[in-house]
Amino acid sequence: MKYIFLLTLVGIMCFSCQKQDFIDTGKANGVTGVSILEYMKTDSYNWDTTRLVIERAGLTELFDGNDPDHEQIVFLGPTNLSILRWMLDMDYMKVSDIPVEECKSMILKHVIDGRFLKDDIPKGVKYPKEGGEDFDTLGDNKLWLYTFTLPYGGIPDAGPTFLYVGSYNLVDGTINVVVDIASHDIQCTNGVVHSLHYNYTFGDI
């Protein structure tokens, strides 16, 4: 019974996803004119819990554009549903229950120094793995990003292009998981947000 609120919220968000033919996790291909943190404040449905975890981690300056060591960042953003699902798995009832260092470590695994858009990422293939580009995160893990273009009307590479992120196993160099980017190229003054699909669970990369 003590988890009824989180379960209800996750259930509502899952049902909302199933009712739509697309997943709106942000303003794709949009220029926001504000910092990443300020952008999140404008979309509480997708980013409220994410923002609270960032603030608890002590990473406000990084996401507000006031970190001189990282003036531009790319955030592969886990949305509210991804974090709430993880909190249920970990028996955390509220963000303040999560240890500060755990918040920091997990958020930084989704942050890459610099700035890039979907069109900057090379094409790749998941199986067998080829192409794409490797990136080191501020959380000391390594990610593999690649784009893939579908055919259209029988013409190769004439359809829509999608962006994916894979997480490396640092022991054997294999790819642990590949996650869809639901909304890409959300451009902020201090970086770019590529928001992860609702089916992603926080911590899987």
mmCIF file of C-alpha atoms in Angstrom:
data_model
loop_
_atom_site.group_PDB
_atom_site.id
_atom_site.type_symbol
_atom_site.label_atom_id
_atom_site.label_comp_id
_atom_site.label_asym_id
_atom_site.label_seq_id
_atom_site.Cartn_x
_atom_site.Cartn_y
_atom_site.Cartn_z
ATOM 1 C CA MET A 1 0.000 0.000 0.000
ATOM 2 C CA LYS A 2 2.852 2.398 0.700
ATOM 3 C CA TYR A 3 3.760 2.407 -2.995
ATOM 4 C CA ILE A 4 0.258 3.201 -4.215
ATOM 5 C CA PHE A 5 1.093 6.754 -5.315
ATOM 6 C CA LEU A 6 4.146 5.826 -7.367
ATOM 7 C CA LEU A 7 2.407 2.795 -8.856
ATOM 8 C CA THR A 8 -0.599 4.879 -9.827
ATOM 9 C CA LEU A 9 1.576 7.573 -11.407
ATOM 10 C CA VAL A 10 3.630 5.070 -13.380
ATOM 11 C CA GLY A 11 0.446 3.321 -14.496
ATOM 12 C CA ILE A 12 -1.139 6.540 -15.704
ATOM 13 C CA MET A 13 1.962 7.492 -17.670
ATOM 14 C CA CYS A 14 2.234 4.028 -19.230
ATOM 15 C CA PHE A 15 -1.441 4.140 -20.234
ATOM 16 C CA SER A 16 -0.911 7.574 -21.758
ATOM 17 C CA CYS A 17 1.940 6.201 -23.863
ATOM 18 C CA GLN A 18 -0.212 3.338 -25.145
ATOM 19 C CA LYS A 19 -2.994 5.714 -26.178
ATOM 20 C CA GLN A 20 -0.765 7.592 -28.611
ATOM 21 C CA ASP A 21 0.994 6.706 -31.819
ATOM 22 C CA PHE A 22 4.011 8.788 -30.872
ATOM 23 C CA ILE A 23 5.908 9.633 -27.702
ATOM 24 C CA ASP A 24 6.233 13.310 -26.921
ATOM 25 C CA THR A 25 9.181 13.642 -24.548
ATOM 26 C CA GLY A 26 10.106 17.147 -25.519
ATOM 27 C CA LYS A 27 10.365 19.660 -28.298
ATOM 28 C CA ALA A 28 12.182 17.703 -31.007
ATOM 29 C CA ASN A 29 14.378 19.753 -33.333
ATOM 30 C CA GLY A 30 13.500 22.835 -31.267
ATOM 31 C CA VAL A 31 15.538 25.803 -30.079
ATOM 32 C CA THR A 32 14.379 26.597 -26.550
ATOM 33 C CA GLY A 33 16.408 29.748 -25.848
ATOM 34 C CA VAL A 34 16.927 28.700 -22.220
ATOM 35 C CA SER A 35 19.267 26.464 -20.233
ATOM 36 C CA ILE A 36 18.631 22.734 -19.943
ATOM 37 C CA LEU A 37 17.429 23.140 -16.361
ATOM 38 C CA GLU A 38 15.064 25.963 -17.301
ATOM 39 C CA TYR A 39 13.735 23.917 -20.200
ATOM 40 C CA MET A 40 12.894 21.077 -17.812
ATOM 41 C CA LYS A 41 10.882 23.457 -15.660
ATOM 42 C CA THR A 42 8.633 24.187 -18.643
ATOM 43 C CA ASP A 43 7.682 20.510 -19.059
ATOM 44 C CA SER A 44 6.917 19.047 -15.645
ATOM 45 C CA TYR A 45 5.096 16.035 -17.135
ATOM 46 C CA ASN A 46 8.333 14.703 -18.614
ATOM 47 C CA TRP A 47 11.093 16.252 -16.530
ATOM 48 C CA ASP A 48 9.973 17.153 -13.003
ATOM 49 C CA THR A 49 11.469 14.088 -11.287
ATOM 50 C CA THR A 50 14.574 14.283 -13.464
ATOM 51 C CA ARG A 51 15.101 17.883 -12.385
ATOM 52 C CA LEU A 52 14.693 16.963 -8.702
ATOM 53 C CA VAL A 53 17.338 14.239 -9.029
ATOM 54 C CA ILE A 54 19.700 16.720 -10.725
ATOM 55 C CA GLU A 55 19.186 19.246 -7.941
ATOM 56 C CA ARG A 56 19.670 16.630 -5.215
ATOM 57 C CA ALA A 57 22.885 15.539 -6.938
ATOM 58 C CA GLY A 58 24.263 19.079 -6.650
ATOM 59 C CA LEU A 59 24.491 19.413 -10.431
ATOM 60 C CA THR A 60 22.423 22.572 -10.826
ATOM 61 C CA GLU A 61 25.343 24.625 -12.183
ATOM 62 C CA LEU A 62 26.141 21.976 -14.794
ATOM 63 C CA PHE A 63 22.583 21.946 -16.123
ATOM 64 C CA ASP A 64 22.019 25.682 -15.765
ATOM 65 C CA GLY A 65 25.045 26.624 -17.872
ATOM 66 C CA ASN A 66 27.158 27.949 -15.009
ATOM 67 C CA ASP A 67 29.862 25.264 -14.884
ATOM 68 C CA PRO A 68 33.048 26.777 -16.400
ATOM 69 C CA ASP A 69 34.531 23.310 -16.956
ATOM 70 C CA HIS A 70 31.567 22.159 -19.032
ATOM 71 C CA GLU A 71 30.029 25.109 -20.842
ATOM 72 C CA GLN A 72 28.218 22.842 -23.329
ATOM 73 C CA ILE A 73 26.835 19.373 -22.583
ATOM 74 C CA VAL A 74 24.713 16.714 -24.210
ATOM 75 C CA PHE A 75 22.123 15.168 -21.891
ATOM 76 C CA LEU A 76 20.739 11.777 -22.868
ATOM 77 C CA GLY A 77 17.777 12.461 -20.666
ATOM 78 C CA PRO A 78 15.822 9.866 -18.701
ATOM 79 C CA THR A 79 12.296 11.230 -18.265
ATOM 80 C CA ASN A 80 10.059 10.979 -15.203
ATOM 81 C CA LEU A 81 8.672 7.537 -15.995
ATOM 82 C CA SER A 82 12.165 6.054 -16.373
ATOM 83 C CA ILE A 83 13.228 7.358 -12.975
ATOM 84 C CA LEU A 84 9.964 6.486 -11.196
ATOM 85 C CA ARG A 85 10.199 2.903 -12.463
ATOM 86 C CA TRP A 86 13.735 2.651 -11.081
ATOM 87 C CA MET A 87 12.661 4.173 -7.765
ATOM 88 C CA LEU A 88 9.992 1.487 -7.404
ATOM 89 C CA ASP A 89 12.576 -1.215 -8.106
ATOM 90 C CA MET A 90 14.910 0.307 -5.497
ATOM 91 C CA ASP A 91 12.173 0.899 -2.862
ATOM 92 C CA TYR A 92 12.700 4.674 -2.891
ATOM 93 C CA MET A 93 9.470 6.496 -2.092
ATOM 94 C CA LYS A 94 10.715 9.995 -2.917
ATOM 95 C CA VAL A 95 13.761 11.621 -4.462
ATOM 96 C CA SER A 96 15.050 12.728 -1.057
ATOM 97 C CA ASP A 97 15.379 9.023 -0.139
ATOM 98 C CA ILE A 98 18.035 8.527 -2.825
ATOM 99 C CA PRO A 99 21.622 9.023 -1.578
ATOM 100 C CA VAL A 100 23.172 12.179 -3.013
ATOM 101 C CA GLU A 101 26.183 10.365 -4.472
ATOM 102 C CA GLU A 102 23.934 7.835 -6.164
ATOM 103 C CA CYS A 103 21.950 10.651 -7.779
ATOM 104 C CA LYS A 104 25.150 12.273 -8.997
ATOM 105 C CA SER A 105 26.731 9.094 -10.303
ATOM 106 C CA MET A 106 23.666 7.999 -12.234
ATOM 107 C CA ILE A 107 22.897 11.395 -13.780
ATOM 108 C CA LEU A 108 26.495 11.890 -14.947
ATOM 109 C CA LYS A 109 26.358 8.572 -16.811
ATOM 110 C CA HIS A 110 23.897 10.340 -19.129
ATOM 111 C CA VAL A 111 26.016 13.484 -19.696
ATOM 112 C CA ILE A 112 28.581 13.993 -22.465
ATOM 113 C CA ASP A 113 30.842 17.040 -22.641
ATOM 114 C CA GLY A 114 30.359 19.159 -25.769
ATOM 115 C CA ARG A 115 27.459 19.624 -28.126
ATOM 116 C CA PHE A 116 26.125 17.560 -31.026
ATOM 117 C CA LEU A 117 22.881 17.010 -32.915
ATOM 118 C CA LYS A 118 21.426 13.866 -34.437
ATOM 119 C CA ASP A 119 22.818 14.707 -37.882
ATOM 120 C CA ASP A 120 26.343 14.837 -36.416
ATOM 121 C CA ILE A 121 26.215 11.141 -35.495
ATOM 122 C CA PRO A 122 27.402 8.622 -38.119
ATOM 123 C CA LYS A 123 25.184 5.840 -39.368
ATOM 124 C CA GLY A 124 25.553 2.446 -37.757
ATOM 125 C CA VAL A 125 24.148 -1.046 -37.416
ATOM 126 C CA LYS A 126 23.220 -2.731 -34.143
ATOM 127 C CA TYR A 127 23.953 -6.361 -35.120
ATOM 128 C CA PRO A 128 26.706 -6.888 -35.983
ATOM 129 C CA LYS A 129 27.865 -3.654 -34.358
ATOM 130 C CA GLU A 130 29.435 -1.260 -36.832
ATOM 131 C CA GLY A 131 29.648 2.475 -37.477
ATOM 132 C CA GLY A 132 28.396 5.120 -35.099
ATOM 133 C CA GLU A 133 30.639 6.941 -32.648
ATOM 134 C CA ASP A 134 31.893 6.302 -29.108
ATOM 135 C CA PHE A 135 31.614 8.875 -26.329
ATOM 136 C CA ASP A 136 32.938 9.027 -22.772
ATOM 137 C CA THR A 137 30.480 10.439 -20.252
ATOM 138 C CA LEU A 138 31.129 12.570 -17.183
ATOM 139 C CA GLY A 139 30.163 9.471 -15.191
ATOM 140 C CA ASP A 140 33.153 7.497 -16.539
ATOM 141 C CA ASN A 141 31.115 5.080 -18.626
ATOM 142 C CA LYS A 142 31.324 4.729 -22.397
ATOM 143 C CA LEU A 143 28.380 5.036 -24.780
ATOM 144 C CA TRP A 144 27.964 4.194 -28.447
ATOM 145 C CA LEU A 145 25.649 6.411 -30.493
ATOM 146 C CA TYR A 146 24.527 5.715 -34.027
ATOM 147 C CA THR A 147 21.837 6.687 -36.503
ATOM 148 C CA PHE A 148 19.809 4.392 -38.721
ATOM 149 C CA THR A 149 17.682 5.410 -41.700
ATOM 150 C CA LEU A 150 14.751 3.303 -42.846
ATOM 151 C CA PRO A 151 13.980 2.635 -46.510
ATOM 152 C CA TYR A 152 10.972 4.284 -48.109
ATOM 153 C CA GLY A 153 9.148 3.179 -51.234
ATOM 154 C CA GLY A 154 11.788 0.546 -51.826
ATOM 155 C CA ILE A 155 14.552 3.151 -51.809
ATOM 156 C CA PRO A 156 17.307 2.583 -49.210
ATOM 157 C CA ASP A 157 17.957 5.407 -46.732
ATOM 158 C CA ALA A 158 14.984 7.431 -47.990
ATOM 159 C CA GLY A 159 12.838 7.120 -44.876
ATOM 160 C CA PRO A 160 13.066 8.657 -41.399
ATOM 161 C CA THR A 161 16.349 8.605 -39.480
ATOM 162 C CA PHE A 162 16.460 7.464 -35.858
ATOM 163 C CA LEU A 163 19.073 7.983 -33.144
ATOM 164 C CA TYR A 164 20.112 5.224 -30.738
ATOM 165 C CA VAL A 165 22.444 4.953 -27.745
ATOM 166 C CA GLY A 166 24.190 1.813 -26.569
ATOM 167 C CA SER A 167 26.005 1.200 -23.290
ATOM 168 C CA TYR A 168 29.343 -0.614 -23.235
ATOM 169 C CA ASN A 169 30.218 -3.414 -20.839
ATOM 170 C CA LEU A 170 33.563 -2.116 -19.573
ATOM 171 C CA VAL A 171 34.761 -5.658 -18.811
ATOM 172 C CA ASP A 172 34.490 -7.266 -22.243
ATOM 173 C CA GLY A 173 33.670 -4.315 -24.510
ATOM 174 C CA THR A 174 30.305 -5.659 -25.644
ATOM 175 C CA ILE A 175 27.134 -3.570 -25.823
ATOM 176 C CA ASN A 176 24.858 -4.165 -22.825
ATOM 177 C CA VAL A 177 21.733 -2.410 -24.031
ATOM 178 C CA VAL A 178 20.574 -0.201 -26.900
ATOM 179 C CA VAL A 179 18.019 2.517 -26.147
ATOM 180 C CA ASP A 180 15.826 4.490 -28.546
ATOM 181 C CA ILE A 181 16.051 8.272 -28.503
ATOM 182 C CA ALA A 182 12.401 9.369 -28.426
ATOM 183 C CA SER A 183 12.956 13.111 -29.029
ATOM 184 C CA HIS A 184 16.214 14.511 -30.319
ATOM 185 C CA ASP A 185 17.886 17.875 -30.874
ATOM 186 C CA ILE A 186 16.206 19.818 -28.066
ATOM 187 C CA GLN A 187 18.613 22.749 -28.242
ATOM 188 C CA CYS A 188 19.300 24.803 -25.125
ATOM 189 C CA THR A 189 21.734 27.622 -24.443
ATOM 190 C CA ASN A 190 24.178 25.320 -22.638
ATOM 191 C CA GLY A 191 23.732 22.134 -24.630
ATOM 192 C CA VAL A 192 21.405 19.655 -26.263
ATOM 193 C CA VAL A 193 18.885 17.204 -24.818
ATOM 194 C CA HIS A 194 18.186 13.903 -26.532
ATOM 195 C CA SER A 195 15.402 12.379 -24.440
ATOM 196 C CA LEU A 196 15.294 8.628 -23.943
ATOM 197 C CA HIS A 197 12.258 6.488 -24.682
ATOM 198 C CA TYR A 198 9.713 5.966 -21.899
ATOM 199 C CA ASN A 199 10.571 2.247 -21.869
ATOM 200 C CA TYR A 200 14.091 3.041 -20.658
ATOM 201 C CA THR A 201 14.709 2.366 -16.970
ATOM 202 C CA PHE A 202 17.073 4.757 -15.178
ATOM 203 C CA GLY A 203 20.448 3.099 -14.660
ATOM 204 C CA ASP A 204 20.357 0.746 -17.646
ATOM 205 C CA ILE A 205 23.166 2.688 -19.340
#
